Coordinates of C-alpha atoms and ligand atoms in Angstrom, one line a residue:
M1 CA -164.0 -30.9 98.8
S2 CA -167.4 -32.2 98.2
L3 CA -168.2 -35.6 97.1
A4 CA -169.8 -34.3 94.0
Y5 CA -166.7 -32.4 93.2
L6 CA -164.7 -35.6 93.6
K7 CA -167.1 -37.6 91.5
F8 CA -167.1 -34.9 88.8
H9 CA -163.4 -34.9 88.6
S10 CA -163.0 -38.7 88.5
V11 CA -165.3 -38.7 85.6
L12 CA -163.2 -36.2 83.9
W13 CA -160.0 -38.0 84.9
L14 CA -161.5 -41.2 83.3
T15 CA -162.7 -39.3 80.1
Y16 CA -159.1 -38.0 80.1
C17 CA -157.5 -41.5 80.5
A18 CA -159.9 -42.8 77.7
S19 CA -158.9 -40.1 75.4
V20 CA -155.2 -40.7 76.2
T21 CA -155.5 -44.3 75.3
M22 CA -157.4 -43.4 72.0
E23 CA -154.7 -40.7 71.5
W24 CA -152.0 -43.4 72.0
R25 CA -153.5 -45.7 69.5
W26 CA -154.0 -42.7 67.3
A27 CA -150.4 -41.4 67.7
S28 CA -149.1 -44.8 66.7
A29 CA -151.4 -44.8 63.8
Q30 CA -149.8 -41.8 62.6
V31 CA -146.3 -43.4 62.6
V32 CA -146.0 -45.1 59.2
G33 CA -144.0 -48.3 58.1
S34 CA -141.2 -48.4 55.7
Y35 CA -140.1 -50.5 52.8
K36 CA -136.6 -52.2 52.4
L37 CA -135.2 -53.9 49.4
L38 CA -134.1 -57.4 50.4
L39 CA -132.9 -58.9 47.1
N40 CA -132.4 -57.6 43.6
N41 CA -133.1 -60.7 41.6
A42 CA -135.2 -63.5 43.0
G43 CA -134.8 -65.3 39.6
I44 CA -138.5 -65.4 39.2
A45 CA -141.5 -63.0 39.5
S46 CA -143.5 -64.6 42.2
M47 CA -147.3 -64.9 41.2
H48 CA -148.0 -67.3 44.1
T49 CA -146.3 -66.8 47.5
A50 CA -146.6 -68.7 50.8
V51 CA -144.6 -68.5 54.0
T52 CA -143.7 -72.0 55.7
R53 CA -143.5 -72.9 59.3
F54 CA -139.6 -72.9 58.7
N55 CA -139.8 -69.1 58.1
T56 CA -138.9 -69.9 54.5
V57 CA -141.0 -68.7 51.6
I58 CA -142.2 -70.7 48.6
M59 CA -142.4 -68.6 45.6
L60 CA -144.0 -69.8 42.4
D61 CA -144.5 -68.4 38.8
R62 CA -145.8 -70.3 35.9
T63 CA -143.8 -72.8 33.7
N64 CA -144.7 -71.8 30.3
I65 CA -143.3 -68.4 30.4
G66 CA -140.0 -69.2 28.7
P67 CA -136.7 -69.0 30.6
S68 CA -136.6 -67.3 33.9
Q69 CA -133.5 -65.6 35.5
I70 CA -132.4 -68.7 37.6
N71 CA -131.1 -71.9 36.5
L72 CA -132.3 -75.3 38.0
A73 CA -129.8 -76.8 40.5
N74 CA -127.2 -79.0 39.5
G75 CA -127.4 -78.3 35.7
K76 CA -130.8 -80.2 35.8
C77 CA -133.3 -79.5 32.9
R78 CA -137.0 -80.1 32.5
N79 CA -138.2 -81.8 29.4
N80 CA -141.9 -81.3 29.1
S81 CA -143.2 -82.1 25.6
L82 CA -146.5 -80.4 26.5
D83 CA -144.9 -77.1 27.6
L84 CA -146.2 -74.4 25.2
V85 CA -143.0 -72.3 25.0
L86 CA -139.9 -74.3 26.1
K87 CA -140.0 -78.0 25.8
H88 CA -136.4 -78.3 27.1
D89 CA -135.9 -75.7 30.0
C90 CA -133.0 -75.5 32.3
T91 CA -134.5 -72.5 34.3
A92 CA -136.6 -72.6 37.5
H93 CA -140.1 -71.4 37.9
S94 CA -140.3 -71.8 41.6
V95 CA -137.8 -70.9 44.3
M96 CA -137.5 -71.0 48.1
F97 CA -136.7 -67.6 49.6
S98 CA -134.9 -67.5 53.0
P99 CA -135.5 -64.2 54.9
G100 CA -132.5 -63.1 56.9
P101 CA -129.7 -64.2 54.5
D102 CA -132.2 -63.1 51.7
T103 CA -131.2 -65.7 49.3
V104 CA -133.1 -68.1 46.9
R105 CA -132.8 -71.8 46.0
P106 CA -134.3 -72.9 42.8
L107 CA -137.2 -75.5 42.9
S108 CA -138.4 -77.7 40.2
I109 CA -141.9 -77.8 39.1
F110 CA -143.1 -79.9 36.1
T111 CA -146.6 -78.9 34.9
D112 CA -148.0 -75.5 34.4
T113 CA -149.0 -73.7 37.7
W114 CA -150.3 -70.5 35.9
C115 CA -153.1 -69.0 38.1
S116 CA -153.2 -72.1 40.4
S117 CA -154.4 -72.2 44.0
G118 CA -153.0 -73.6 47.4
Q119 CA -153.3 -74.1 51.0
F120 CA -151.1 -75.4 53.9
L121 CA -152.4 -78.8 55.2
S122 CA -152.5 -79.9 59.0
D123 CA -148.9 -81.3 58.8
G124 CA -147.5 -78.1 57.3
T125 CA -147.3 -79.5 53.9
L126 CA -148.1 -76.9 51.1
L127 CA -150.8 -78.3 48.8
Q128 CA -151.1 -76.6 45.4
T129 CA -153.6 -77.4 42.7
G130 CA -154.4 -76.8 39.2
G131 CA -153.1 -74.2 36.8
D132 CA -153.3 -74.0 33.1
F133 CA -152.8 -76.4 30.1
E134 CA -151.2 -79.7 31.2
G135 CA -151.4 -78.5 34.9
K136 CA -155.2 -77.9 35.0
F137 CA -155.9 -81.2 36.9
K138 CA -152.6 -81.4 38.9
I139 CA -152.2 -81.7 42.5
R140 CA -148.7 -80.9 43.9
R141 CA -147.1 -81.0 47.3
L142 CA -144.1 -79.5 49.0
S143 CA -143.1 -80.5 52.4
P144 CA -141.3 -77.6 53.6
C145 CA -137.9 -77.2 55.1
S146 CA -135.4 -74.9 56.7
P147 CA -133.1 -72.6 54.6
S148 CA -130.4 -75.4 54.5
G149 CA -132.8 -78.2 53.5
T150 CA -133.5 -79.7 50.1
C151 CA -137.2 -79.9 49.9
D152 CA -138.9 -79.6 46.6
W153 CA -142.1 -80.1 44.7
V154 CA -143.6 -83.4 44.2
E155 CA -146.4 -84.0 41.7
D156 CA -149.2 -86.4 42.8
S157 CA -149.0 -89.4 40.2
K158 CA -152.1 -90.9 41.4
A159 CA -154.8 -88.4 42.3
S160 CA -155.9 -85.4 40.2
L161 CA -158.7 -82.9 40.4
I162 CA -162.0 -83.8 39.1
D163 CA -162.5 -80.6 37.3
P164 CA -159.9 -78.4 35.5
R165 CA -159.2 -75.5 37.9
W166 CA -157.6 -72.3 36.7
Y167 CA -158.1 -69.4 39.0
A168 CA -159.8 -71.4 41.8
T169 CA -159.6 -70.8 45.5
N170 CA -158.6 -73.2 48.3
Q171 CA -159.6 -73.3 52.0
I172 CA -158.6 -75.8 54.6
L173 CA -161.5 -77.3 56.5
P174 CA -162.0 -78.2 60.2
D175 CA -161.5 -81.9 59.3
G176 CA -158.2 -81.1 57.7
R177 CA -159.4 -81.6 54.1
V178 CA -159.2 -78.9 51.6
I179 CA -162.1 -77.5 49.5
V180 CA -161.2 -76.1 46.0
V181 CA -163.9 -73.8 44.7
G182 CA -164.5 -72.6 41.3
G183 CA -162.1 -71.5 38.5
R184 CA -162.4 -70.3 35.0
E185 CA -165.8 -71.3 33.6
V186 CA -165.9 -74.1 36.4
F187 CA -169.0 -73.7 38.5
T188 CA -168.2 -76.4 41.1
Y189 CA -166.2 -77.3 44.2
E190 CA -164.5 -80.4 45.3
F191 CA -162.5 -81.8 48.1
I192 CA -158.9 -83.1 48.6
P193 CA -158.7 -85.8 49.5
R194 CA -162.1 -86.9 48.4
Q195 CA -164.2 -89.6 49.9
A196 CA -164.8 -92.8 47.9
G197 CA -167.1 -92.1 45.0
E198 CA -167.4 -88.4 45.7
G199 CA -167.5 -86.0 42.8
S200 CA -167.6 -82.3 42.4
F201 CA -170.6 -80.2 43.5
F202 CA -172.4 -77.5 41.4
L203 CA -172.5 -74.1 42.9
K204 CA -175.0 -71.8 41.5
L205 CA -173.4 -68.8 43.0
L206 CA -170.6 -69.1 40.5
S207 CA -172.7 -69.6 37.4
D208 CA -175.0 -66.7 38.6
T209 CA -172.0 -64.3 38.9
N210 CA -170.3 -65.1 35.6
D211 CA -170.8 -61.8 33.8
F212 CA -169.6 -60.7 30.4
E213 CA -166.1 -60.3 31.7
N214 CA -166.4 -63.1 34.3
D215 CA -165.6 -61.2 37.6
N216 CA -166.1 -64.4 39.5
Y217 CA -162.6 -66.2 39.3
Y218 CA -160.6 -66.7 42.5
P219 CA -163.8 -66.4 44.8
F220 CA -163.3 -65.1 48.3
V221 CA -163.8 -68.0 50.6
H222 CA -163.9 -67.6 54.4
L223 CA -164.5 -70.4 56.9
L224 CA -166.8 -68.9 59.6
P225 CA -167.0 -69.9 63.4
D226 CA -170.1 -72.0 62.8
G227 CA -168.1 -74.2 60.4
N228 CA -169.9 -73.0 57.2
L229 CA -168.3 -71.2 54.4
Y230 CA -168.9 -67.6 53.4
I231 CA -168.2 -67.3 49.6
F232 CA -168.2 -64.2 47.7
A233 CA -168.0 -63.8 44.0
N234 CA -168.4 -60.5 41.9
R235 CA -170.8 -58.8 44.1
D236 CA -172.9 -61.6 45.7
S237 CA -172.2 -63.8 48.5
I238 CA -173.6 -66.8 50.2
L239 CA -173.3 -69.1 53.3
L240 CA -172.7 -72.7 52.2
D241 CA -173.0 -75.8 54.3
Y242 CA -170.4 -77.7 52.1
R243 CA -171.1 -81.0 54.0
K244 CA -174.7 -81.1 52.7
N245 CA -174.3 -78.9 49.7
V246 CA -176.9 -76.6 51.0
I247 CA -177.1 -72.7 50.6
L248 CA -178.0 -71.5 54.1
R249 CA -178.2 -67.8 53.4
K250 CA -177.9 -65.3 50.6
Y251 CA -176.3 -62.0 51.5
P252 CA -177.3 -58.7 50.0
P253 CA -175.1 -57.7 47.1
L254 CA -172.1 -55.4 47.8
P255 CA -172.8 -52.0 46.3
G256 CA -170.4 -50.7 43.6
N257 CA -168.1 -52.5 41.2
P258 CA -167.3 -56.2 40.8
R259 CA -164.7 -57.4 43.1
N260 CA -163.2 -60.7 41.9
Y261 CA -160.9 -61.4 38.9
P262 CA -160.5 -59.7 36.6
S263 CA -161.7 -56.8 38.5
G264 CA -159.1 -57.4 41.1
G265 CA -160.6 -56.4 44.5
S266 CA -159.5 -58.2 47.6
S267 CA -161.0 -59.5 50.8
V268 CA -160.1 -60.6 54.4
L269 CA -162.1 -62.2 57.2
L270 CA -161.5 -59.6 59.9
P271 CA -159.8 -60.8 63.1
L272 CA -161.9 -63.3 65.2
D273 CA -162.2 -62.4 68.9
G274 CA -161.8 -65.0 71.7
A275 CA -162.7 -62.5 74.4
S276 CA -166.2 -62.4 72.9
G277 CA -166.4 -66.2 72.3
Y278 CA -165.6 -66.0 68.6
R279 CA -169.5 -65.4 68.0
S280 CA -169.2 -62.7 65.6
A281 CA -167.4 -62.7 62.1
E282 CA -166.8 -59.7 59.8
V283 CA -165.8 -59.7 56.2
L284 CA -164.1 -56.9 54.4
V285 CA -163.9 -56.4 50.7
C286 CA -161.9 -53.5 49.2
G287 CA -161.2 -51.9 45.7
G288 CA -161.5 -53.5 42.3
A289 CA -162.1 -52.3 38.8
Q290 CA -165.1 -50.8 37.1
L291 CA -167.3 -53.1 35.3
G292 CA -166.1 -53.0 31.7
A293 CA -162.6 -51.9 32.5
F294 CA -161.1 -55.4 31.5
R295 CA -163.0 -55.3 28.1
N296 CA -161.8 -51.7 27.4
P297 CA -158.2 -51.5 28.7
S298 CA -157.4 -48.5 26.6
K299 CA -159.9 -46.4 28.5
Q300 CA -158.0 -46.9 31.8
L301 CA -161.1 -46.5 33.8
G302 CA -160.4 -45.5 37.5
C303 CA -160.2 -48.3 40.0
S304 CA -162.5 -48.4 43.0
D305 CA -161.9 -46.6 46.2
S306 CA -164.8 -48.4 48.1
C307 CA -164.7 -51.0 50.8
G308 CA -167.6 -52.8 52.3
W309 CA -167.8 -54.7 55.5
M310 CA -170.5 -56.8 56.8
T311 CA -171.1 -58.8 60.0
V312 CA -171.9 -62.1 58.3
T313 CA -172.9 -63.9 61.4
S314 CA -175.5 -61.1 62.1
Q315 CA -179.3 -61.9 61.7
R316 CA -179.7 -59.0 59.5
P317 CA -176.6 -58.5 57.6
S318 CA -175.9 -55.4 55.6
W319 CA -172.9 -53.9 54.1
T320 CA -171.3 -50.6 55.6
M321 CA -169.4 -48.8 53.0
E322 CA -166.2 -46.8 53.5
S323 CA -163.9 -44.9 51.0
M324 CA -160.3 -45.5 50.9
P325 CA -158.1 -42.4 50.4
I326 CA -156.5 -44.1 47.4
R327 CA -158.5 -46.0 44.8
R328 CA -157.0 -49.4 44.0
C329 CA -157.2 -52.5 41.8
M330 CA -155.1 -55.5 42.6
G331 CA -154.4 -54.6 46.1
D332 CA -153.3 -57.3 48.5
M333 CA -154.9 -57.3 51.9
V334 CA -152.7 -58.6 54.7
L335 CA -153.9 -59.2 58.3
L336 CA -151.3 -57.8 60.6
P337 CA -150.8 -59.2 64.0
S338 CA -151.8 -55.8 65.5
R339 CA -155.2 -56.7 64.0
D340 CA -155.0 -53.9 61.4
V341 CA -155.2 -54.7 57.7
L342 CA -152.5 -53.7 55.3
I343 CA -153.7 -52.8 51.8
V344 CA -150.7 -52.8 49.5
N345 CA -149.5 -53.1 45.8
G346 CA -151.9 -52.6 42.8
A347 CA -152.7 -49.8 40.5
Q348 CA -155.3 -46.9 40.4
N349 CA -156.5 -47.4 36.8
G350 CA -157.5 -50.3 34.6
S351 CA -157.9 -54.0 35.7
Q352 CA -156.1 -57.2 35.9
G353 CA -154.6 -58.6 32.7
W354 CA -151.4 -58.1 30.8
G355 CA -150.7 -54.5 30.3
Y356 CA -154.2 -53.6 31.5
A357 CA -153.3 -51.2 34.5
T358 CA -151.5 -47.9 34.9
Q359 CA -151.0 -45.4 37.8
P360 CA -149.3 -47.9 40.2
C361 CA -150.4 -47.6 44.0
L362 CA -147.0 -46.9 45.5
R363 CA -148.5 -46.0 48.9
P364 CA -150.0 -48.7 51.1
L365 CA -152.9 -48.2 53.3
V366 CA -153.3 -49.5 56.9
Y367 CA -157.1 -50.1 57.8
R368 CA -157.8 -50.0 61.4
P369 CA -161.0 -51.9 62.0
T370 CA -161.1 -50.7 65.7
A371 CA -160.6 -47.0 65.0
P372 CA -163.8 -44.8 64.9
S373 CA -165.5 -45.1 61.5
G374 CA -164.8 -42.5 58.7
S375 CA -161.5 -41.6 57.0
T376 CA -159.5 -42.0 60.2
R377 CA -159.8 -45.6 59.7
F378 CA -157.3 -45.5 56.9
V379 CA -153.8 -44.3 57.5
V380 CA -151.8 -43.6 54.4
Q381 CA -148.3 -45.1 54.4
S382 CA -145.1 -43.9 52.8
A383 CA -144.3 -45.0 49.3
T384 CA -142.1 -47.5 47.7
T385 CA -140.3 -46.8 44.5
I386 CA -141.2 -50.3 43.0
A387 CA -144.5 -50.6 41.2
R388 CA -146.2 -54.0 41.9
V389 CA -149.1 -54.3 39.6
Y390 CA -150.5 -57.5 38.0
H391 CA -149.1 -60.8 39.4
S392 CA -147.6 -59.4 42.6
T393 CA -147.9 -60.7 46.2
A394 CA -147.8 -59.6 49.8
N395 CA -147.4 -62.1 52.9
L396 CA -147.0 -61.7 56.6
L397 CA -143.6 -63.0 57.8
P398 CA -143.1 -64.5 61.5
D399 CA -141.0 -61.4 62.4
G400 CA -144.1 -59.1 61.8
R401 CA -142.8 -57.7 58.4
V402 CA -144.7 -58.1 55.2
L403 CA -142.8 -59.7 52.2
I404 CA -143.6 -58.0 48.9
A405 CA -142.7 -60.0 45.6
G406 CA -143.5 -60.2 42.0
S407 CA -145.4 -58.1 39.4
N408 CA -145.3 -59.2 35.8
T409 CA -147.8 -57.5 33.4
H410 CA -146.2 -59.3 30.4
Q411 CA -146.8 -62.7 28.9
F412 CA -143.0 -63.4 29.2
Y413 CA -140.1 -61.9 31.2
T414 CA -139.8 -58.4 29.8
F415 CA -137.4 -56.0 31.2
T416 CA -138.5 -53.0 29.2
G417 CA -141.5 -50.6 29.2
E418 CA -143.2 -48.7 32.1
F419 CA -143.6 -51.9 34.2
P420 CA -140.7 -54.2 33.6
T421 CA -141.0 -57.8 35.0
E422 CA -140.3 -57.3 38.7
L423 CA -137.7 -59.7 40.2
R424 CA -137.0 -57.5 43.2
V425 CA -138.2 -58.6 46.7
E426 CA -139.1 -56.1 49.4
A427 CA -140.0 -56.1 52.9
W428 CA -142.5 -53.7 54.4
S429 CA -142.1 -53.0 58.0
P430 CA -145.3 -51.9 59.9
Y431 CA -145.0 -49.0 62.3
Y432 CA -144.8 -51.3 65.3
L433 CA -141.3 -52.3 64.1
N434 CA -140.0 -48.8 64.3
V435 CA -137.3 -48.4 66.8
A436 CA -139.4 -46.2 69.1
Y437 CA -141.6 -49.1 70.0
L438 CA -138.7 -51.5 70.9
P439 CA -139.3 -51.1 74.5
K440 CA -142.9 -52.2 74.2
R441 CA -142.1 -55.2 71.9
P442 CA -142.8 -58.5 73.7
T443 CA -140.6 -61.5 73.1
I444 CA -141.8 -65.0 73.7
T445 CA -139.3 -67.0 75.6
R446 CA -141.5 -70.1 76.1
S447 CA -144.6 -71.5 74.5
P448 CA -146.0 -74.9 73.7
R449 CA -145.6 -76.0 70.1
R450 CA -148.7 -78.0 69.9
I451 CA -151.9 -76.8 71.1
T452 CA -155.1 -78.7 71.5
Y453 CA -158.5 -77.2 71.2
G454 CA -159.9 -75.4 74.2
S455 CA -156.7 -76.1 76.2
V456 CA -155.3 -73.6 78.8
F457 CA -151.6 -72.9 78.4
N458 CA -149.1 -70.4 79.3
V459 CA -146.7 -68.3 77.2
S460 CA -143.7 -66.8 78.8
F461 CA -142.5 -63.5 77.5
F462 CA -140.0 -60.7 78.2
C463 CA -141.0 -57.0 77.8
A464 CA -138.9 -54.1 78.7
R465 CA -142.0 -51.9 79.5
T466 CA -144.7 -53.0 81.9
P467 CA -147.2 -54.7 79.7
T468 CA -150.5 -53.3 79.2
S469 CA -153.1 -54.5 76.6
V470 CA -151.5 -57.7 76.0
E471 CA -152.8 -59.9 73.1
M472 CA -151.8 -63.4 71.9
N473 CA -152.9 -63.6 68.2
L474 CA -152.7 -66.6 65.9
V475 CA -152.2 -66.0 62.4
S476 CA -152.3 -68.6 59.6
A477 CA -150.0 -68.4 56.6
G478 CA -152.1 -67.9 53.5
F479 CA -151.5 -68.9 49.9
T480 CA -151.4 -65.4 48.2
T481 CA -152.1 -64.9 44.5
H482 CA -154.0 -62.4 42.4
S483 CA -154.5 -60.0 45.4
Y484 CA -156.1 -62.6 47.6
S485 CA -154.6 -64.6 50.3
Q486 CA -156.4 -68.0 50.5
G487 CA -156.8 -69.2 54.0
Q488 CA -155.7 -66.2 55.8
R489 CA -157.2 -65.8 59.2
L490 CA -156.3 -64.2 62.6
M491 CA -157.7 -65.3 66.1
R492 CA -157.3 -63.1 69.0
M493 CA -157.2 -65.7 71.8
K494 CA -159.0 -65.4 75.1
L495 CA -156.6 -64.6 77.9
G496 CA -156.5 -65.6 81.5
R497 CA -154.3 -64.1 84.3
M498 CA -150.8 -62.6 83.6
A499 CA -148.3 -63.0 86.2
A500 CA -145.1 -60.9 86.6
L501 CA -142.0 -63.0 87.3
G502 CA -139.6 -60.1 87.9
S503 CA -136.8 -58.8 85.7
N504 CA -139.3 -57.8 83.0
R505 CA -140.5 -61.4 82.6
Y506 CA -144.2 -62.3 82.5
V507 CA -146.4 -65.3 82.1
Q508 CA -149.7 -65.0 80.2
T509 CA -152.3 -67.7 80.6
V510 CA -154.1 -68.3 77.3
I511 CA -157.2 -70.2 76.3
A512 CA -156.8 -71.9 72.9
P513 CA -159.6 -71.6 70.2
P514 CA -162.4 -74.1 71.2
N515 CA -162.5 -76.0 68.0
A516 CA -161.4 -76.4 64.4
N517 CA -164.1 -74.3 62.9
I518 CA -162.5 -71.3 64.6
A519 CA -158.9 -72.4 63.9
P520 CA -158.7 -75.3 61.4
P521 CA -156.0 -77.8 62.2
Q522 CA -152.7 -76.1 60.9
Y523 CA -149.6 -74.5 61.8
Y524 CA -150.1 -70.8 62.9
M525 CA -147.8 -67.9 63.9
L526 CA -148.3 -67.1 67.6
F527 CA -147.7 -63.3 67.9
P528 CA -147.3 -61.6 71.2
V529 CA -148.8 -58.1 71.0
M530 CA -148.7 -55.4 73.6
S531 CA -150.6 -52.1 73.0
G532 CA -150.5 -52.7 69.3
V533 CA -146.9 -53.6 69.2
A534 CA -146.2 -57.1 67.8
G535 CA -143.2 -59.2 68.7
R536 CA -141.8 -62.0 66.7
A537 CA -144.0 -65.0 66.4
V538 CA -143.5 -68.6 67.2
W539 CA -145.0 -71.5 65.1
V540 CA -147.6 -73.5 66.9
Q541 CA -149.7 -76.3 65.6
M542 CA -153.3 -76.7 66.4
I543 CA -154.2 -80.3 67.0
P544 CA -157.2 -82.3 68.0
S545 CA -157.1 -83.4 71.6
Ligands
NAG601 C1 -133.9 -83.6 27.8 O1 -133.9 -83.4 26.5 C2 -132.4 -83.3 26.1 C3 -132.5 -82.8 24.6 O2 -133.5 -82.0 24.2 C4 -131.6 -84.3 26.3 O3 -130.3 -84.1 26.0 C5 -131.7 -84.7 27.8 O4 -131.1 -85.9 28.1 C6 -133.2 -84.9 28.2 N1 -133.2 -85.0 29.7 C7 -134.0 -85.8 30.2 C8 -133.9 -85.7 31.9 O5 -134.8 -86.5 29.8
NAG602 C1 -157.6 -42.9 35.9 O1 -158.9 -42.8 36.5 C2 -159.1 -41.5 36.9 C3 -160.4 -41.5 37.9 O2 -161.5 -42.1 37.1 C4 -159.3 -40.5 35.7 O3 -159.7 -39.2 36.2 C5 -158.1 -40.5 35.0 O4 -158.2 -39.8 33.8 C6 -157.6 -41.9 34.7 N1 -156.3 -42.0 34.2 C7 -155.8 -42.3 33.0 C8 -154.3 -42.3 32.7 O5 -156.6 -42.7 32.1
NAG603 C1 -149.3 -70.8 84.3 O1 -148.6 -69.9 85.1 C2 -149.1 -69.6 86.3 C3 -148.2 -68.5 87.0 O2 -146.9 -68.8 86.8 C4 -149.3 -70.8 87.1 O3 -150.1 -70.5 88.3 C5 -150.2 -71.8 86.3 O4 -150.3 -73.0 87.1 C6 -149.7 -72.0 85.0 N1 -150.7 -72.8 84.3 C7 -150.3 -73.8 83.3 C8 -151.5 -74.3 82.6 O5 -149.2 -74.2 83.2

């Protein structure tokens, strides 16, 4: 055999191996996830949902919606003379859901949380701000607890927001403070807690993008690796140095329809990558309504099938457009630990607003950012039977499933019509939880619970199959409402050596994100992933050294 022959064949063999790897990813992509009904009656339709570090889930509706379907604990009632509907109300408008037993416990919330915003703080407290009517300036906190705990909401009796915030977006910052951006006819941002004498700051992007139907509520806010904020409203976006109140860049407008409320598109910061030094950041924006759909609900204009992604750290940023196989308004985008993006819930016609949408999207999509471009990036998933239109949510759980809750396209709880108020809770299991992948699923057996920036640490795990393509991914728990998960981010950490200890046990050396711009100080789900198959996460806290 000649050397040339050998060389030729080794090239062929390498090509074959590469295509097998690709095929494998592809084959797995073809395997779709499945829905499961967890609970028939959560008592409330969850408009705002957040998963805590105790694996419990805080669900919130609004208070001025009349009676819910669950009573407050111990025969308690709420007397609020400012409530527009029920001044004496013995029902709950927030619950704590416990996955596993799939039970709920009523929580008590006093002022109106309608279309409010939120974020987890460094110590795991859920901060929640604003709302409507008497809730517009309110700051509330919940220090989460395990399923057997008695934690509940506490309203801040001293501090309040500077500006009234209804439909604002919150984001935790590298210094642990929270920025609250925008809201209905509020073209400012402010910080919690604020420094002495600090006011709110005018943000021109918000007044510039406020069209005849608004389309700039719940702006998409992503913290970039350089510590600045990428802010998207309607079709436009900027890079903001919030410390100096300086706009550093203006990005080209995203082609197509408006994307923010009431048009109901969604956005994620695509996974940040430690292997490449977290240098690049990409933003993905998908779906939304046609301009004018909100003002003409009877026309039931078709929703958008377009997505745009942009490398926002690029010197010459531009949008790359892609088409979803199913058009969608009010789709929730969820970062999966496999670094794919789930696009779930919503409708194909109309816009956000009570009774403004039809043709529910029963089939989720999985967007695979690492797949070759074109239609193969989207994998159509099998359908649910439960429509989730306006005021529905989707959140990643630490076991790798996605919790699906809410949907209420009525002013009050209404159990008639095409889209009755939805109290059922489902879980969507991604393909990696299919039983066929069980041998590949890694299980963490040991990991630090607190991680300092830039530190090197070990994660021990068990895996029945010899691990290949191991990833250790940190995923934040977002505050999800109105088709956008505030504060959602994923970091694929840089890896060092992996040692085999025998008996299917391994130790992976991991290098923590270098600073709080990459991973603001928070609790994260640390997911072990092997060849796209995610195992159950453990919660770790990122702390300054
Ligand atoms: C609330 O109001 C009802 C009557 O509307 C009254 O009986 C009850 O004592 C009040 N509860 C509290 C906690 O003030
Ligand atoms: C929904 O939108 C599609 C696409 O624009 C359109 O063809 C269809 O007629 C609309 N459906 C309804 C019920 O209006
Ligand atoms: C990680 O594990 C490897 C292999 O067992 C070991 O050599 C190394 O010292 C450990 N590193 C740390 C930071 O614990």
